[in-house]
């Protein structure tokens, strides 16, 4: 009778941990205690366990390549996520094949997924931050290992996302803590989940503080849209604090306020979101919210590899908390 090779579950049983913890150790995840890591490594050595994905590829017909579906965009968030996914996959021994689409609709996503499947990818990651991607993802084959990033939080699909609402709450609360009576919000596009989450967090923070909720100022993600909104806000003397849905919007708002003689932060405080590399060099340096794209990429890959390894019971949802980065664009409101 042939003796089977040790599996990940055998390592977990011997080490006294979950299979998810074994997966984290194998993938170099930082959120594992050193004592636990050493125990898992000792169990791997004792059992002679080898995560032989190459052999699995021969059985399943899948390769050491992960397929990614992403919108063809230069926006900082999606572009940063894609770069982090490529780096994290490489560290785990996988190559990445990127299929870019102009629109995240059913036809475009299905076409790219079919191309990935034709090349026998091990699994697929879809960066799906807009509403139009939801229906397309639900209609994909159910036996394909798949994780969505920044996708629809209301659909029952494996999802890793930045906690947009928590970031917006932190930004809004930071302005309230500085003494502002309320905070205006320049939002992103209405069909983006990132935008919806940031609106939700902004409203929650104001409601919890018992502050008035001003009208939403809708925009897109561009500095030009921020400039147009800033032109309006600059003419409103009661506006003392603005939270923008990303840093490019903040850049446009800063330009408009400067042209109207409204000083930042002396007259108006401004907080952005994303912490683009240039944010520290805005005038003044911008207070903003920093998403951890590296953590999103690691969690996405770990969730996908759990599916590839056919390990049941893995997490179907993981939310990554962002961090407020305080610089010099926030101050107490001016005295009237």
Coordinates of C-alpha atoms in Angstrom, one line a residue:
X1 CA 0.0 0.0 0.0
X2 CA 1.5 3.3 -1.1
X3 CA 2.1 5.9 1.6
X4 CA 0.8 9.3 0.7
X5 CA 3.0 12.4 0.9
X6 CA 2.3 14.7 3.9
X7 CA -0.2 17.4 3.3
X8 CA -0.7 20.9 4.7
X9 CA -3.3 19.6 7.1
X10 CA -0.7 17.1 8.5
X11 CA 1.7 20.0 9.2
X12 CA -1.1 22.0 10.9
X13 CA -2.1 19.0 13.1
X14 CA 1.5 18.3 14.2
X15 CA 2.2 22.0 14.9
X16 CA -1.2 22.5 16.6
X17 CA -2.2 25.4 14.4
X18 CA -4.8 26.0 11.6
X19 CA -4.0 25.3 8.0
X20 CA -4.3 29.1 7.4
X21 CA -1.4 29.6 9.7
X22 CA 0.7 27.1 7.9
X23 CA -0.2 28.9 4.6
X24 CA 0.9 32.2 6.2
X25 CA 4.2 30.7 7.2
X26 CA 4.8 29.2 3.8
X27 CA 4.0 32.5 2.1
X28 CA 6.2 34.6 4.5
X29 CA 3.2 36.5 5.9
X30 CA 4.4 39.0 8.5
X31 CA 1.4 38.5 10.9
X32 CA 2.7 35.3 12.5
X33 CA 4.3 35.2 15.9
X34 CA 7.9 34.0 15.8
X35 CA 7.2 31.1 18.2
X36 CA 4.4 29.9 16.0
X37 CA 6.5 30.3 12.8
X38 CA 9.3 28.1 14.4
X39 CA 6.8 25.5 15.4
X40 CA 5.3 25.3 11.9
X41 CA 8.8 25.1 10.4
X42 CA 9.8 22.3 12.7
X43 CA 6.7 20.3 11.7
X44 CA 7.4 20.9 8.0
X45 CA 11.0 19.6 8.6
X46 CA 9.8 16.6 10.6
X47 CA 7.2 15.5 8.1
X48 CA 9.3 16.4 5.0
X49 CA 6.4 18.4 3.7
X50 CA 6.9 20.1 0.3
X51 CA 4.2 22.4 -1.2
X52 CA 4.8 20.9 -4.6
X53 CA 2.8 23.2 -6.8
X54 CA 4.6 22.1 -9.9
X55 CA 3.4 18.5 -9.4
X56 CA -0.1 19.9 -8.7
X57 CA 0.1 21.8 -12.0
X58 CA 0.7 18.5 -13.9
X59 CA -2.4 17.0 -12.3
X60 CA -4.7 19.9 -12.6
X61 CA -3.3 21.3 -15.8
X62 CA -2.7 24.6 -14.1
X63 CA 0.6 26.5 -14.2
X64 CA 2.7 28.6 -11.8
X65 CA 1.0 31.7 -13.2
X66 CA -1.7 33.8 -11.6
X67 CA -4.0 35.7 -13.9
X68 CA -5.0 39.3 -13.0
X69 CA -7.9 41.2 -14.5
X70 CA -7.5 45.0 -14.1
X71 CA -8.9 48.1 -15.6
X72 CA -6.5 49.9 -17.9
X73 CA -5.9 53.0 -15.8
X74 CA -3.2 55.1 -14.4
X75 CA -5.2 55.9 -11.2
X76 CA -2.9 55.6 -8.2
X77 CA -4.9 53.1 -6.2
X78 CA -5.5 50.4 -8.8
X79 CA -2.0 50.8 -10.3
X80 CA -0.4 50.4 -6.8
X81 CA -2.5 47.3 -6.1
X82 CA -1.4 45.7 -9.3
X83 CA 2.3 46.5 -8.6
X84 CA 2.0 45.0 -5.1
X85 CA 0.3 41.9 -6.5
X86 CA 3.1 41.3 -9.0
X87 CA 5.8 41.7 -6.3
X88 CA 4.0 39.5 -3.8
X89 CA 3.3 36.7 -6.3
X90 CA 7.0 36.7 -7.4
X91 CA 8.0 36.3 -3.8
X92 CA 5.8 33.2 -3.6
X93 CA 7.2 31.7 -6.8
X94 CA 4.4 32.7 -9.1
X95 CA 4.4 34.8 -12.3
X96 CA 1.6 37.2 -13.0
X97 CA -0.2 37.5 -16.3
X98 CA -2.2 40.8 -16.5
X99 CA -5.2 41.2 -18.7
X100 CA -6.2 44.8 -18.9
X101 CA -9.7 45.9 -19.9
X102 CA -11.1 49.3 -20.8
X103 CA -14.4 48.7 -19.0
X104 CA -15.1 46.3 -16.1
X105 CA -18.3 44.9 -17.7
X106 CA -19.4 41.3 -18.3
X107 CA -18.1 41.0 -21.8
X108 CA -14.7 42.5 -21.1
X109 CA -14.1 40.6 -17.9
X110 CA -15.3 37.3 -19.3
X111 CA -13.0 37.6 -22.4
X112 CA -9.9 38.2 -20.2
X113 CA -10.9 35.3 -17.9
X114 CA -11.3 33.0 -20.8
X115 CA -7.8 33.9 -22.1
X116 CA -6.4 33.3 -18.6
X117 CA -8.1 29.9 -18.4
X118 CA -6.9 28.9 -21.9
X119 CA -3.3 29.4 -20.5
X120 CA -4.1 27.2 -17.5
X121 CA -3.5 29.8 -14.8
X122 CA -3.5 28.6 -11.3
X123 CA -6.0 31.1 -10.2
X124 CA -7.4 34.6 -10.9
X125 CA -7.4 37.9 -9.1
X126 CA -9.8 40.6 -10.3
X127 CA -9.3 44.2 -9.2
X128 CA -13.0 45.1 -9.4
X129 CA -13.7 48.5 -7.8
X130 CA -16.8 49.5 -9.8
X131 CA -20.4 48.3 -9.7
X132 CA -20.4 47.0 -13.3
X133 CA -17.9 44.3 -12.4
X134 CA -20.3 42.6 -9.9
X135 CA -22.6 40.8 -12.3
X136 CA -19.7 39.7 -14.5
X137 CA -18.0 38.1 -11.6
X138 CA -21.1 36.2 -10.5
X139 CA -21.4 34.6 -13.9
X140 CA -17.8 33.2 -14.0
X141 CA -17.1 29.5 -13.7
X142 CA -17.5 28.4 -10.0
X143 CA -14.6 26.0 -10.1
X144 CA -12.0 28.6 -10.8
X145 CA -9.9 29.8 -7.8
X146 CA -10.8 33.5 -7.7
X147 CA -10.4 36.5 -5.4
X148 CA -11.7 40.0 -5.9
X149 CA -9.9 43.0 -4.7
X150 CA -11.8 46.2 -3.7
X151 CA -15.0 44.5 -5.1
X152 CA -18.6 44.7 -4.1
X153 CA -18.8 44.2 -0.3
X154 CA -22.4 43.0 -0.6
X155 CA -21.8 40.0 -2.9
X156 CA -20.8 36.6 -1.5
X157 CA -17.5 36.3 -3.2
X158 CA -13.9 36.0 -1.8
X159 CA -12.9 39.6 -1.2
X160 CA -9.9 41.5 0.1
X161 CA -10.4 45.3 0.4
X162 CA -9.1 48.4 2.1
X163 CA -11.5 49.5 4.9
X164 CA -12.5 52.7 3.0
X165 CA -15.1 53.7 5.7
X166 CA -12.6 53.4 8.5
X167 CA -10.1 55.6 6.6
X168 CA -12.8 58.2 5.9
X169 CA -13.9 58.2 9.6
X170 CA -10.3 58.7 10.6
X171 CA -9.9 61.6 8.2
X172 CA -13.2 63.3 9.2
X173 CA -12.6 62.7 12.9
X174 CA -9.1 64.3 12.6
X175 CA -10.7 67.5 11.3
X176 CA -13.4 67.5 14.0
X177 CA -10.7 66.9 16.7
X178 CA -8.9 70.0 15.4
X179 CA -12.0 72.0 16.3
X180 CA -14.0 72.2 13.1
X181 CA -17.8 72.2 13.5
X182 CA -18.3 70.2 10.4
X183 CA -16.4 68.7 7.4
X184 CA -17.3 69.0 3.7
X185 CA -16.6 66.0 1.4
X186 CA -15.5 66.1 -2.2
X187 CA -16.4 62.5 -3.4
X188 CA -15.2 60.2 -6.1
X189 CA -17.4 58.7 -8.9
X190 CA -20.7 57.3 -7.7
X191 CA -20.2 53.9 -9.2
X192 CA -16.9 53.1 -7.3
X193 CA -17.0 51.1 -4.1
X194 CA -14.1 53.1 -2.8
X195 CA -16.1 56.3 -3.2
X196 CA -19.2 54.8 -1.6
X197 CA -17.2 53.5 1.4
X198 CA -15.5 56.9 1.9
X199 CA -18.9 58.7 1.8
X200 CA -20.2 56.2 4.4
X201 CA -17.3 56.7 6.8
X202 CA -17.5 60.6 6.4
X203 CA -21.2 60.5 7.3
X204 CA -20.7 58.1 10.2
X205 CA -18.1 60.3 11.8
X206 CA -20.2 63.4 11.5
X207 CA -23.3 61.6 12.8
X208 CA -21.4 60.2 15.8
X209 CA -20.1 63.7 16.6
X210 CA -23.6 65.2 16.3
X211 CA -22.2 67.5 13.6
X212 CA -24.2 68.9 10.7
X213 CA -23.8 66.9 7.5
X214 CA -23.2 69.3 4.6
X215 CA -24.3 68.5 1.0
X216 CA -22.0 66.1 -0.8
X217 CA -19.8 67.7 -3.4
X218 CA -19.6 65.0 -6.2
X219 CA -16.6 64.8 -8.5
X220 CA -14.4 62.2 -10.3
X221 CA -10.9 61.2 -9.3
X222 CA -9.0 64.0 -11.1
X223 CA -7.2 67.2 -10.0
X224 CA -9.3 69.1 -12.5
X225 CA -12.5 68.0 -10.8
X226 CA -11.0 69.0 -7.4
X227 CA -10.2 72.4 -8.8
X228 CA -13.7 73.0 -10.0
X229 CA -15.1 71.9 -6.6
X230 CA -12.5 74.0 -4.9
X231 CA -13.7 77.1 -6.8
X232 CA -17.1 76.7 -5.3
X233 CA -15.9 75.9 -1.8
X234 CA -13.5 78.8 -1.8
X235 CA -16.5 81.2 -2.2
X236 CA -18.2 79.8 0.9
X237 CA -16.9 81.6 4.0
X238 CA -18.4 79.0 6.4
X239 CA -16.3 76.2 4.9
X240 CA -13.4 75.5 7.2
X241 CA -12.6 71.8 6.6
X242 CA -12.6 69.6 3.5
X243 CA -12.1 65.9 3.1
X244 CA -11.4 64.8 -0.5
X245 CA -11.9 61.3 -1.7
X246 CA -8.3 61.1 -3.0
X247 CA -5.1 63.2 -3.1
X248 CA -5.5 64.4 -6.7
X249 CA -8.8 66.0 -5.8
X250 CA -7.1 67.6 -2.8
X251 CA -4.4 69.0 -5.2
X252 CA -7.1 70.7 -7.3
X253 CA -8.8 72.0 -4.2
X254 CA -5.6 73.4 -2.9
X255 CA -5.0 75.3 -6.2
X256 CA -8.5 76.8 -6.2
X257 CA -8.2 77.9 -2.5
X258 CA -4.9 79.5 -3.2
X259 CA -6.2 81.5 -6.2
X260 CA -9.1 82.8 -4.0
X261 CA -6.8 83.8 -1.2
X262 CA -8.0 81.1 1.2
X263 CA -5.0 79.9 3.2
X264 CA -4.4 76.3 4.0
X265 CA -4.5 75.4 6.9
X266 CA -5.0 78.9 8.4
X267 CA -8.4 79.5 6.8
X268 CA -9.4 76.0 5.5
X269 CA -8.0 72.6 6.5
X270 CA -7.8 69.8 3.8
X271 CA -7.3 66.0 4.2
X272 CA -7.0 63.6 1.2
X273 CA -6.9 59.9 0.7
X274 CA -4.3 57.5 -0.9
X275 CA -1.0 59.1 0.3
X276 CA 0.4 59.4 -3.3
X277 CA 4.2 59.9 -3.3
X278 CA 3.8 63.6 -4.1
X279 CA 1.4 64.3 -1.2
X280 CA 4.3 65.1 1.2
X281 CA 5.5 67.8 -1.3
X282 CA 2.2 69.6 -1.8
X283 CA 2.0 73.1 -0.5
X284 CA 1.3 72.6 2.4
X285 CA 2.3 69.0 2.8
X286 CA -1.0 67.1 2.7
X287 CA -2.5 65.2 5.6
X288 CA -4.0 62.1 4.1
X289 CA -5.0 58.4 4.6
X290 CA -2.6 55.7 3.5
X291 CA -4.0 52.3 2.3
X292 CA -1.6 49.4 2.8
X293 CA -1.5 48.0 -0.7
X294 CA 1.2 45.5 0.2
X295 CA -1.1 44.0 2.9
X296 CA -4.0 43.8 0.5
X297 CA -1.8 42.0 -2.0
X298 CA -0.5 39.5 0.6
X299 CA -4.0 38.8 1.9
X300 CA -5.3 38.3 -1.7
X301 CA -2.5 35.9 -2.6
X302 CA -2.9 33.9 0.6
X303 CA -6.7 33.6 0.0
X304 CA -6.1 32.5 -3.6
X305 CA -3.4 30.0 -2.7
X306 CA -5.7 28.5 -0.1
X307 CA -8.2 27.8 -2.9
X308 CA -5.5 26.5 -5.2
X309 CA -4.4 24.1 -2.5
X310 CA -8.0 23.0 -2.2
X311 CA -8.0 23.7 1.5
X312 CA -11.5 24.2 2.9
X313 CA -12.5 26.7 5.5
X314 CA -10.3 29.7 4.3
X315 CA -11.5 33.2 4.9
X316 CA -13.9 34.6 2.3
X317 CA -13.4 38.2 3.3
X318 CA -10.5 40.3 4.7
X319 CA -10.5 44.0 5.3
X320 CA -7.2 45.9 5.6
X321 CA -7.2 49.0 7.8
X322 CA -5.6 52.1 6.4
X323 CA -3.5 54.7 8.4
X324 CA -3.9 58.4 8.8
X325 CA -0.8 60.3 7.9
X326 CA -0.8 63.8 9.6
X327 CA 1.2 66.5 7.9
X328 CA 0.6 70.3 7.8
X329 CA -2.7 70.8 6.0
X330 CA -4.8 70.7 9.1
X331 CA -5.2 73.4 11.8
X332 CA -7.9 74.7 14.2
X333 CA -10.5 76.8 12.4
X334 CA -10.0 80.6 12.2
X335 CA -11.6 82.6 15.0
X336 CA -14.5 84.7 13.7

